[in-house]
Amino acid sequence: MNGLMTAIVSMAEDLSLQSVLEQLAQSAAELLNSRYAAIGVLGPDDTLTHFITVGIDEDQKRLMGDVPTGHGVLGQLIREPKPLRLHDLHEHPLSVGFPENHPPMTTFLGVPIRVREAVFGNLYLTEKAGGEDYTAEDEELAAALAAAAGVAIQNARLYEDSRRRQRWLEAGMEASTSLIVEDSPSPDADLDLVAEHALRASDAVLAVVAAPDGESMEVYTAVGALAVVAGQEVLCPPSLREADVERRPLVLRNPEEVFGPGSGEKLGHVLAIPIGHGTSGDRLLLLARQAGGSQFTQADLESGAAFGSHVGLALDLNIAHRQREEALISVDRDRIAQDLHDLVIQRLFAAGLGIQNLRRFATDPAAEARITKLTEELDESIRELRNTIYSLRAKQTDREGLSRSLFDTVHECLRSTGIIPKITVEGRLEDLPSPLARQVLAVVTETVSNAARHSGATSITVALTALPDAVEVLVEDDGKGFASPARASGLANIQRRARSLDGTSSVDSIPGTGTRVSWRVPLTAR
């Protein structure tokens, strides 16, 4: 009885669950004079997820290989949670033997460990000193120790849950404060910060922020162990799609459902948390623990959901703040552009007309040439000012971001030609996914560059149209045209891009009448 009381007191001294279990196994071995003791912890599917041993050193554990999962005699205690005493383990009908390098064991005592009404796991004892069988008194002592352990385990669980909830709460507050107070350079940096805080709060080894899109997800940011990078696509199983629609957290037991074959060697369970339901969009935070590590608990699901809600609100506020700043900048740019148009261009135009009138007074050919040169310089200045006005009036949104890129791309291709292009943009460009937008710019670059280098054109028209179900690019020039080009690598690249996106591409050209290139792909292309 004194030994039992000492064991109970020693278990109550520590609030760490792992320490409580280790102390329980050690106390049981000493109290019942056993060479070996073990505790098997049950998982949700009634298999042993953890196996803590006393009496077997680390080298021997490695030689034995995988820990038991609950077969044979150990499974009997799982199926029928009541004390079990055996004279010889090998003689039991359910015995499946021992793995290679396992130490010999004969006598056996097993009792269930209950936490309130639920079976937490089992306490196993073998090899009582002197080869004696375990007695009814031993069984009573083990059962009393297991009952006391249930209380200690419950306290340790409550303590760990409270600490886990505190870590999640602190991480959510720190992340939200950093997002709102600090001036982060971009939305991507915001997501990096969210992933880093969640990684620390959850004891995970990988944190990924991704956006579901059908059967796959596009990764926005990734922090941690596995080789996952921004822009990569990972899987989105049906259970995860359903959780995304309902905006609720979910635990996936098999990481290969998301990260593909082989990921289970490094990763364990995956916790998916919605972190956006407004301006920031529908995104999921995926947290994976190490393979063989602890499982996510109900406290993780509840606290993770609160974390996702807090940081989602902070992300929405950040986006609103950036949009407000961009709107103020846009107002200033519009004012500056209007002043340039109304004052500077008009004065330059008037000065040009005045210089043109000087021609009637100039009789010297050198003076007339000088007047022509000044007129051309003024015209060039007016063109550059108009380009500046156009750029100032382009708002800094996703749609105008693509418009701005298109404008810059075309003018860069035509910088040394003197050609002034005509550019038109129609439709909701913000609906274009980033990969498709990059393909569009690549096609425009290829087509305009070809026209600038080979056609001899004096005018080029570029039209970009985003239809409800497709995006179209049309580039026309008034150059010399061709019947069959000497080199077709550029046109072949354009056609190959269209085919890779299930689209079409055509080139219409007649010598002496110019060239028309049409490129169209469906908006379902990725």
Coordinates of C-alpha atoms in Angstrom, one line a residue:
M1 CA 0.0 0.0 0.0
N2 CA 2.9 2.4 0.8
G3 CA 4.3 1.6 -2.6
L4 CA 1.0 2.3 -4.3
M5 CA 0.6 5.7 -2.5
T6 CA 4.2 6.6 -3.5
A7 CA 3.5 5.8 -7.1
I8 CA 0.3 7.8 -7.1
V9 CA 2.0 10.8 -5.6
S10 CA 4.9 10.6 -8.1
M11 CA 2.4 10.6 -11.0
A12 CA 0.6 13.7 -9.6
E13 CA 3.9 15.7 -9.5
D14 CA 4.1 16.3 -13.3
L15 CA 1.4 17.7 -15.6
S16 CA 3.0 16.6 -18.8
L17 CA 1.1 13.7 -20.3
Q18 CA 4.2 12.0 -21.6
S19 CA 5.9 12.3 -18.2
V20 CA 2.8 10.9 -16.5
L21 CA 2.7 7.9 -18.7
E22 CA 6.5 7.2 -18.3
Q23 CA 6.2 7.6 -14.5
L24 CA 3.2 5.2 -14.5
A25 CA 5.1 2.5 -16.4
Q26 CA 8.1 2.9 -14.2
S27 CA 6.0 2.8 -10.9
A28 CA 4.1 -0.2 -12.1
A29 CA 7.3 -2.2 -12.8
E30 CA 8.7 -1.3 -9.4
L31 CA 5.4 -1.8 -7.5
L32 CA 4.7 -5.2 -9.0
N33 CA 8.4 -6.4 -9.1
S34 CA 8.3 -6.8 -12.9
R35 CA 11.2 -6.7 -15.3
Y36 CA 9.2 -5.2 -18.2
A37 CA 6.2 -2.7 -18.2
A38 CA 4.5 -0.9 -21.0
I39 CA 1.6 1.4 -21.7
G40 CA -0.3 1.2 -25.0
V41 CA -2.3 4.3 -25.8
L42 CA -5.5 3.8 -28.0
G43 CA -6.2 5.9 -31.0
P44 CA -9.6 6.7 -32.6
D45 CA -9.7 3.5 -34.5
D46 CA -8.9 1.3 -31.4
T47 CA -5.4 0.6 -32.4
L48 CA -2.3 1.4 -30.4
T49 CA -0.9 4.8 -31.4
H50 CA 1.8 5.1 -28.7
F51 CA 3.7 2.4 -26.8
I52 CA 5.8 3.4 -23.8
T53 CA 8.1 0.8 -22.4
V54 CA 10.3 0.2 -19.3
G55 CA 13.1 -2.4 -19.2
I56 CA 14.0 -2.3 -22.9
D57 CA 16.8 0.0 -24.0
E58 CA 16.8 2.1 -27.1
D59 CA 19.2 -0.1 -29.1
Q60 CA 17.0 -3.1 -28.5
K61 CA 13.9 -1.1 -29.5
R62 CA 15.6 -0.3 -32.8
L63 CA 16.4 -3.9 -33.5
M64 CA 12.8 -4.9 -32.8
G65 CA 11.4 -2.5 -35.4
D66 CA 7.9 -1.2 -35.4
V67 CA 6.0 -0.9 -32.1
P68 CA 2.9 -3.1 -31.6
T69 CA -0.4 -1.9 -33.0
G70 CA -2.8 -4.1 -31.0
H71 CA -2.8 -7.7 -32.4
G72 CA -2.7 -10.9 -30.5
V73 CA -2.9 -10.8 -26.7
L74 CA -2.6 -7.0 -26.7
G75 CA -5.7 -6.8 -28.9
Q76 CA -7.6 -9.0 -26.4
L77 CA -7.4 -6.2 -23.8
I78 CA -8.5 -3.7 -26.4
R79 CA -11.6 -5.8 -27.4
E80 CA -12.4 -6.8 -23.8
P81 CA -11.1 -4.1 -21.5
K82 CA -10.8 -6.1 -18.3
P83 CA -7.8 -7.5 -16.3
L84 CA -6.0 -10.4 -17.8
R85 CA -3.4 -12.7 -16.1
L86 CA -1.4 -15.4 -17.9
H87 CA 1.1 -18.0 -16.9
D88 CA 2.7 -18.0 -20.3
L89 CA 2.0 -15.6 -23.1
H90 CA 2.8 -18.2 -25.8
E91 CA 0.1 -20.5 -24.6
H92 CA -2.8 -18.1 -25.1
P93 CA -5.0 -18.9 -28.1
L94 CA -4.6 -15.4 -29.6
S95 CA -0.8 -15.3 -29.2
V96 CA 0.9 -14.3 -32.5
G97 CA 4.5 -14.6 -31.2
F98 CA 7.1 -12.0 -30.9
P99 CA 9.1 -10.1 -33.6
E100 CA 12.8 -10.9 -34.2
N101 CA 15.2 -9.6 -31.4
H102 CA 12.3 -9.3 -28.9
P103 CA 13.3 -10.3 -25.4
P104 CA 11.7 -13.5 -24.0
M105 CA 8.5 -13.0 -22.0
T106 CA 6.3 -15.6 -20.3
T107 CA 4.2 -14.4 -17.3
F108 CA 1.8 -11.5 -18.1
L109 CA -0.6 -9.1 -16.4
G110 CA -2.7 -6.5 -18.3
V111 CA -5.3 -4.0 -17.0
P112 CA -7.2 -1.3 -18.8
I113 CA -6.6 2.4 -18.0
R114 CA -9.8 4.4 -17.9
V115 CA -10.2 8.1 -18.1
R116 CA -13.8 8.6 -16.8
E117 CA -15.9 6.2 -18.8
A118 CA -13.6 5.9 -21.8
V119 CA -10.7 3.5 -22.1
F120 CA -7.5 5.5 -22.6
G121 CA -5.2 2.5 -23.1
N122 CA -3.8 -0.5 -21.3
L123 CA -1.0 -1.2 -18.7
Y124 CA 1.0 -4.3 -19.5
L125 CA 3.4 -6.1 -17.1
T126 CA 5.6 -9.2 -17.8
E127 CA 8.3 -11.3 -16.3
K128 CA 7.6 -11.0 -12.6
A129 CA 10.8 -11.5 -10.5
G130 CA 11.7 -15.1 -9.8
G131 CA 9.5 -16.4 -12.6
E132 CA 6.5 -16.3 -10.4
D133 CA 2.9 -15.9 -11.7
Y134 CA 1.1 -12.7 -11.1
T135 CA -1.4 -13.0 -8.2
A136 CA -4.9 -11.7 -7.5
E137 CA -3.3 -9.2 -5.2
D138 CA -1.0 -8.0 -8.0
E139 CA -4.0 -7.6 -10.2
E140 CA -5.7 -5.5 -7.6
L141 CA -2.6 -3.3 -7.2
A142 CA -2.3 -2.8 -11.0
A143 CA -6.0 -2.0 -11.2
A144 CA -5.7 0.6 -8.4
L145 CA -2.7 2.1 -10.0
A146 CA -4.4 2.3 -13.4
A147 CA -7.5 3.9 -11.7
A148 CA -5.3 6.6 -10.1
A149 CA -3.4 7.0 -13.4
G150 CA -6.8 7.8 -15.1
V151 CA -7.2 10.8 -12.9
A152 CA -3.6 11.9 -13.5
I153 CA -4.0 11.4 -17.2
Q154 CA -7.2 13.4 -17.3
N155 CA -5.5 16.3 -15.4
A156 CA -2.5 16.1 -17.8
R157 CA -4.8 16.2 -20.8
L158 CA -6.7 19.2 -19.4
Y159 CA -3.4 21.0 -18.7
E160 CA -2.0 20.3 -22.2
D161 CA -5.3 21.4 -23.8
S162 CA -5.2 24.6 -21.9
R163 CA -1.6 25.2 -22.9
R164 CA -2.4 24.3 -26.5
R165 CA -5.3 26.7 -26.6
Q166 CA -3.1 29.4 -25.1
R167 CA -0.5 28.9 -27.8
W168 CA -3.2 29.2 -30.5
L169 CA -4.7 32.3 -28.9
E170 CA -1.3 34.0 -28.6
A171 CA -0.4 33.1 -32.1
G172 CA -3.7 34.4 -33.4
M173 CA -3.2 37.7 -31.5
E174 CA 0.4 38.1 -32.6
A175 CA -0.3 37.4 -36.2
S176 CA -3.4 39.7 -36.3
T177 CA -1.5 42.5 -34.6
S178 CA 1.5 42.1 -37.0
L179 CA -0.8 42.1 -40.0
I180 CA -2.6 45.2 -39.0
V181 CA 0.2 47.3 -37.4
E182 CA 3.2 46.4 -39.5
D183 CA 3.5 47.6 -43.1
S184 CA 4.0 44.4 -45.0
P185 CA 5.2 44.7 -48.6
S186 CA 2.7 42.4 -50.2
P187 CA -0.2 40.0 -49.7
D188 CA 2.2 37.1 -50.1
A189 CA 4.2 38.4 -47.1
D190 CA 1.0 38.5 -45.1
L191 CA 0.4 34.8 -45.8
D192 CA 4.0 33.9 -45.0
L193 CA 3.5 35.5 -41.6
V194 CA 0.2 33.6 -41.0
A195 CA 1.9 30.3 -41.9
E196 CA 4.9 30.9 -39.6
H197 CA 2.7 31.7 -36.6
A198 CA 0.4 28.7 -37.2
L199 CA 3.4 26.4 -37.6
R200 CA 4.7 27.3 -34.1
A201 CA 1.3 27.2 -32.4
S202 CA 0.4 23.8 -33.8
D203 CA 3.7 21.9 -33.3
A204 CA 3.5 21.0 -37.0
V205 CA 6.4 20.5 -39.3
L206 CA 4.7 21.9 -42.4
A207 CA 2.3 24.9 -42.9
V208 CA 0.8 25.6 -46.3
V209 CA -1.7 28.3 -47.4
A210 CA -3.6 27.2 -50.6
A211 CA -6.7 28.0 -52.5
P212 CA -9.0 25.1 -53.5
D213 CA -10.0 24.9 -57.1
G214 CA -11.9 21.8 -58.0
E215 CA -9.8 18.7 -57.4
S216 CA -6.6 20.6 -56.8
M217 CA -5.3 23.6 -54.8
E218 CA -2.8 26.3 -55.7
V219 CA -0.2 26.8 -53.1
Y220 CA 0.3 30.5 -52.1
T221 CA 2.9 30.0 -49.5
A222 CA 4.6 27.1 -47.7
V223 CA 6.8 26.9 -44.5
G224 CA 8.4 23.8 -43.1
A225 CA 9.7 20.4 -43.9
L226 CA 8.3 19.2 -47.3
A227 CA 9.5 20.5 -50.7
V228 CA 6.3 22.5 -51.4
V229 CA 6.7 25.9 -53.2
A230 CA 4.4 28.8 -54.1
G231 CA 2.6 28.2 -57.4
Q232 CA 2.6 24.4 -57.0
E233 CA -0.6 22.5 -57.1
V234 CA -1.6 19.9 -54.4
L235 CA -4.6 17.6 -54.3
C236 CA -7.9 18.5 -52.8
P237 CA -9.9 15.4 -51.8
P238 CA -13.7 15.4 -51.6
S239 CA -13.7 15.6 -47.8
L240 CA -11.6 18.7 -48.0
R241 CA -13.7 20.4 -50.7
E242 CA -16.8 19.8 -48.5
A243 CA -15.0 21.3 -45.5
D244 CA -14.0 24.3 -47.6
V245 CA -17.6 24.9 -48.7
E246 CA -18.9 24.7 -45.1
R247 CA -15.9 26.7 -43.8
R248 CA -15.1 24.3 -41.0
P249 CA -11.8 22.7 -39.8
L250 CA -11.0 19.1 -40.7
V251 CA -8.3 16.5 -39.8
L252 CA -7.1 14.2 -42.6
R253 CA -5.3 11.1 -41.3
N254 CA -3.6 10.3 -44.6
P255 CA -1.3 13.2 -45.8
E256 CA -1.0 11.5 -49.2
E257 CA -4.6 12.6 -49.9
V258 CA -3.2 16.2 -50.2
F259 CA 0.6 16.0 -50.8
G260 CA 0.7 13.0 -53.0
P261 CA 2.4 9.6 -52.8
G262 CA 5.5 9.3 -50.5
S263 CA 4.5 12.2 -48.3
G264 CA 3.4 9.8 -45.6
E265 CA 7.0 8.9 -44.9
K266 CA 7.6 12.4 -43.5
L267 CA 4.2 13.7 -42.6
G268 CA 1.4 12.5 -40.2
H269 CA -2.1 13.9 -39.8
V270 CA -3.1 17.1 -41.6
L271 CA -5.2 19.8 -40.0
A272 CA -7.1 22.0 -42.5
I273 CA -8.3 25.4 -41.3
P274 CA -10.3 28.0 -43.3
I275 CA -8.7 31.4 -43.1
G276 CA -10.7 33.6 -45.4
H277 CA -14.4 34.2 -46.0
G278 CA -14.5 37.7 -47.4
T279 CA -12.2 40.1 -49.3
S280 CA -9.2 37.8 -48.8
G281 CA -11.0 34.9 -50.6
D282 CA -11.5 31.3 -49.7
R283 CA -8.2 29.9 -48.6
L284 CA -7.2 26.9 -46.4
L285 CA -4.3 26.7 -44.0
L286 CA -2.9 23.1 -44.0
L287 CA -0.8 22.0 -41.0
A288 CA 0.9 18.6 -41.0
R289 CA 2.6 17.0 -38.1
Q290 CA 5.6 14.7 -38.3
A291 CA 5.0 11.1 -39.2
G292 CA 4.5 9.0 -36.1
G293 CA 4.0 12.2 -34.0
S294 CA 1.0 13.2 -31.8
Q295 CA -2.4 13.6 -33.4
F296 CA -4.4 16.8 -33.6
T297 CA -7.0 17.0 -30.8
Q298 CA -10.4 18.6 -30.5
A299 CA -8.7 21.6 -28.8
D300 CA -6.6 22.0 -32.0
L301 CA -9.7 22.0 -34.2
E302 CA -11.5 24.5 -32.0
S303 CA -8.6 26.8 -31.4
G304 CA -7.4 26.5 -35.0
A305 CA -10.9 27.6 -36.2
A306 CA -10.6 30.7 -34.0
F307 CA -7.1 31.4 -35.3
G308 CA -8.3 31.2 -38.9
S309 CA -11.2 33.5 -38.1
H310 CA -8.9 36.1 -36.5
V311 CA -6.2 36.2 -39.1
G312 CA -8.8 36.0 -41.9
L313 CA -10.3 39.3 -40.6
A314 CA -6.9 40.8 -40.3
L315 CA -6.1 39.8 -43.9
D316 CA -9.4 41.4 -45.0
L317 CA -8.5 44.6 -43.2
N318 CA -5.1 44.7 -44.8
I319 CA -6.6 44.3 -48.3
A320 CA -9.1 47.1 -47.5
H321 CA -6.3 49.3 -46.3
R322 CA -4.2 48.7 -49.4
Q323 CA -7.2 49.4 -51.6
R324 CA -7.8 52.7 -49.8
E325 CA -4.2 53.8 -50.2
E326 CA -4.3 52.8 -53.9
A327 CA -7.5 54.8 -54.4
L328 CA -5.8 57.9 -52.8
I329 CA -2.8 57.4 -55.1
S330 CA -5.1 57.0 -58.1
V331 CA -6.8 60.3 -57.3
D332 CA -3.5 62.1 -57.1
R333 CA -2.4 60.5 -60.4
D334 CA -5.6 61.6 -62.1
R335 CA -5.1 65.1 -61.0
I336 CA -1.5 65.2 -62.2
A337 CA -2.5 63.6 -65.5
Q338 CA -5.2 66.2 -66.0
D339 CA -2.8 69.0 -65.3
L340 CA -0.3 67.6 -67.7
H341 CA -3.0 67.2 -70.4
D342 CA -4.7 70.6 -69.9
L343 CA -1.5 72.7 -69.4
V344 CA 1.7 71.2 -70.5
I345 CA 0.5 69.4 -73.7
Q346 CA -1.5 72.4 -74.8
R347 CA 1.5 74.7 -74.4
L348 CA 3.8 72.4 -76.2
F349 CA 1.2 72.1 -79.0
A350 CA 0.9 75.9 -79.3
A351 CA 4.7 76.2 -79.3
G352 CA 4.9 73.7 -82.1
L353 CA 2.4 75.6 -84.2
G354 CA 4.3 78.8 -83.5
I355 CA 7.5 77.2 -84.7
Q356 CA 5.7 75.9 -87.9
N357 CA 4.6 79.5 -88.7
L358 CA 8.3 80.6 -88.7
R359 CA 8.8 78.6 -91.9
R360 CA 7.4 81.5 -94.1
F361 CA 10.1 83.8 -92.7
A362 CA 13.0 81.3 -93.1
T363 CA 14.8 81.4 -96.5
D364 CA 18.0 79.6 -95.4
P365 CA 17.7 75.8 -95.9
A366 CA 19.7 75.3 -92.6
A367 CA 17.1 77.3 -90.7
E368 CA 14.3 75.4 -92.2
A369 CA 15.9 72.1 -91.3
R370 CA 16.4 73.3 -87.8
I371 CA 12.7 74.2 -87.6
T372 CA 11.8 70.8 -88.8
K373 CA 14.0 69.2 -86.2
L374 CA 12.5 71.3 -83.4
T375 CA 9.0 70.4 -84.6
E376 CA 9.8 66.6 -84.5
E377 CA 11.3 67.0 -81.0
L378 CA 8.1 68.7 -79.7
D379 CA 6.0 66.0 -81.3
E380 CA 8.1 63.3 -79.6
S381 CA 7.8 65.1 -76.2
I382 CA 4.0 65.3 -76.7
R383 CA 3.9 61.5 -77.4
E384 CA 5.9 60.8 -74.3
L385 CA 3.7 63.0 -72.1
R386 CA 0.6 61.2 -73.4
N387 CA 2.2 57.8 -72.5
T388 CA 3.0 59.2 -69.1
I389 CA -0.6 60.3 -68.7
Y390 CA -1.9 56.9 -69.7
S391 CA 0.3 55.2 -67.1
L392 CA -0.7 57.7 -64.4
R393 CA -4.4 57.0 -65.0
A394 CA -4.0 53.2 -64.7
K395 CA -5.3 52.1 -61.3
Q396 CA -3.3 49.7 -59.3
T397 CA -5.8 46.8 -59.1
D398 CA -5.5 43.3 -60.5
R399 CA -7.3 44.3 -63.7
E400 CA -5.2 47.4 -64.3
G401 CA -2.1 45.4 -63.2
L402 CA -2.6 43.2 -66.3
S403 CA -3.5 46.2 -68.4
R404 CA -0.3 48.0 -67.2
S405 CA 1.8 44.9 -68.0
L406 CA 0.2 44.7 -71.5
F407 CA 0.9 48.4 -72.1
D408 CA 4.6 48.1 -70.9
T409 CA 5.1 44.9 -72.9
V410 CA 3.9 46.3 -76.2
H411 CA 5.9 49.6 -75.8
E412 CA 9.0 47.7 -74.8
C413 CA 8.8 45.7 -78.0
L414 CA 8.4 48.8 -80.1
R415 CA 10.7 51.1 -78.2
S416 CA 13.3 51.4 -81.1
T417 CA 10.8 51.4 -84.0
G418 CA 9.0 54.7 -83.6
I419 CA 5.7 52.9 -84.1
I420 CA 2.8 54.1 -81.9
P421 CA 0.6 51.1 -81.2
K422 CA -3.2 51.1 -80.7
I423 CA -4.1 49.0 -77.6
T424 CA -7.6 48.1 -76.6
V425 CA -8.6 46.1 -73.5
E426 CA -12.2 44.7 -72.9
G427 CA -13.7 42.4 -70.3
R428 CA -13.1 41.4 -66.7
L429 CA -9.4 40.8 -66.6
E430 CA -9.5 40.2 -62.9
D431 CA -11.1 36.8 -63.6
L432 CA -8.0 35.6 -65.5
P433 CA -5.9 33.2 -63.4
S434 CA -2.2 34.2 -63.0
P435 CA -0.8 31.4 -65.2
L436 CA -3.2 32.3 -68.0
A437 CA -2.3 36.0 -67.7
R438 CA 1.4 35.1 -68.1
Q439 CA 0.6 33.1 -71.2
V440 CA -1.3 36.0 -72.7
L441 CA 1.7 38.4 -72.1
A442 CA 4.1 35.9 -73.7
V443 CA 1.9 35.6 -76.8
V444 CA 1.7 39.4 -77.1
T445 CA 5.4 39.7 -76.7
E446 CA 6.1 37.1 -79.4
T447 CA 3.6 38.5 -81.9
V448 CA 4.5 42.2 -81.5
S449 CA 8.2 41.5 -81.6
N450 CA 7.8 39.5 -84.8
A451 CA 5.8 42.4 -86.4
A452 CA 8.4 45.0 -85.2
R453 CA 11.4 43.0 -86.6
H454 CA 10.1 41.5 -89.8
S455 CA 7.0 43.2 -91.1
G456 CA 8.2 46.8 -91.8
A457 CA 4.8 48.0 -90.4
T458 CA 4.0 51.6 -89.6
S459 CA 1.1 50.8 -87.3
I460 CA 0.2 47.9 -85.0
T461 CA -3.0 47.2 -83.2
V462 CA -3.2 45.0 -80.1
A463 CA -6.6 43.9 -78.7
L464 CA -7.1 41.8 -75.5
T465 CA -10.7 40.7 -74.8
A466 CA -11.8 38.6 -71.8
L467 CA -15.1 37.0 -72.7
P468 CA -17.3 35.0 -70.2
D469 CA -15.8 31.7 -71.4
A470 CA -12.6 32.6 -73.1
V471 CA -9.8 35.1 -73.6
E472 CA -8.8 36.4 -77.0
V473 CA -5.7 38.1 -78.3
L474 CA -5.7 39.9 -81.7
V475 CA -2.6 41.5 -83.1
E476 CA -2.7 43.3 -86.6
D477 CA -0.1 45.2 -88.5
D478 CA 0.0 47.0 -91.9
G479 CA 3.4 45.5 -92.9
K480 CA 4.5 43.7 -96.0
G481 CA 2.9 40.4 -95.0
F482 CA 4.1 37.0 -96.2
A483 CA 3.0 33.9 -98.1
S484 CA 5.2 31.5 -96.1
P485 CA 7.6 32.9 -93.5
A486 CA 11.3 32.2 -93.7
R487 CA 11.4 31.3 -90.0
A488 CA 8.3 30.1 -88.2
S489 CA 9.6 29.4 -84.7
G490 CA 7.8 32.4 -83.2
L491 CA 4.5 31.4 -84.8
A492 CA 5.0 27.8 -83.7
N493 CA 5.5 28.9 -80.1
I494 CA 2.2 30.8 -80.2
Q495 CA 0.4 27.8 -81.6
R496 CA 2.0 25.5 -79.1
R497 CA 0.9 27.7 -76.2
A498 CA -2.7 27.6 -77.5
R499 CA -2.7 23.8 -77.9
S500 CA -1.3 23.4 -74.3
L501 CA -4.3 25.3 -73.0
D502 CA -6.9 23.6 -75.3
G503 CA -7.2 26.7 -77.4
T504 CA -6.7 27.8 -81.0
S505 CA -4.4 30.1 -82.9
S506 CA -4.5 31.3 -86.5
V507 CA -2.3 33.6 -88.7
D508 CA -3.8 35.4 -91.8
S509 CA -1.3 37.1 -94.0
I510 CA -1.1 38.2 -97.7
P511 CA 2.0 39.8 -99.2
G512 CA 1.6 43.5 -99.3
T513 CA -1.5 43.7 -97.0
G514 CA -0.2 43.0 -93.5
T515 CA -0.7 40.2 -91.0
R516 CA -3.4 39.3 -88.5
V517 CA -2.7 36.9 -85.6
S518 CA -5.6 35.6 -83.6
W519 CA -5.1 33.5 -80.3
R520 CA -8.0 32.2 -78.2
V521 CA -8.1 29.9 -75.2
P522 CA -11.0 28.9 -72.9
L523 CA -11.1 30.4 -69.4
T524 CA -11.1 26.9 -67.9
A525 CA -7.5 26.6 -68.9
R526 CA -4.9 26.7 -66.1

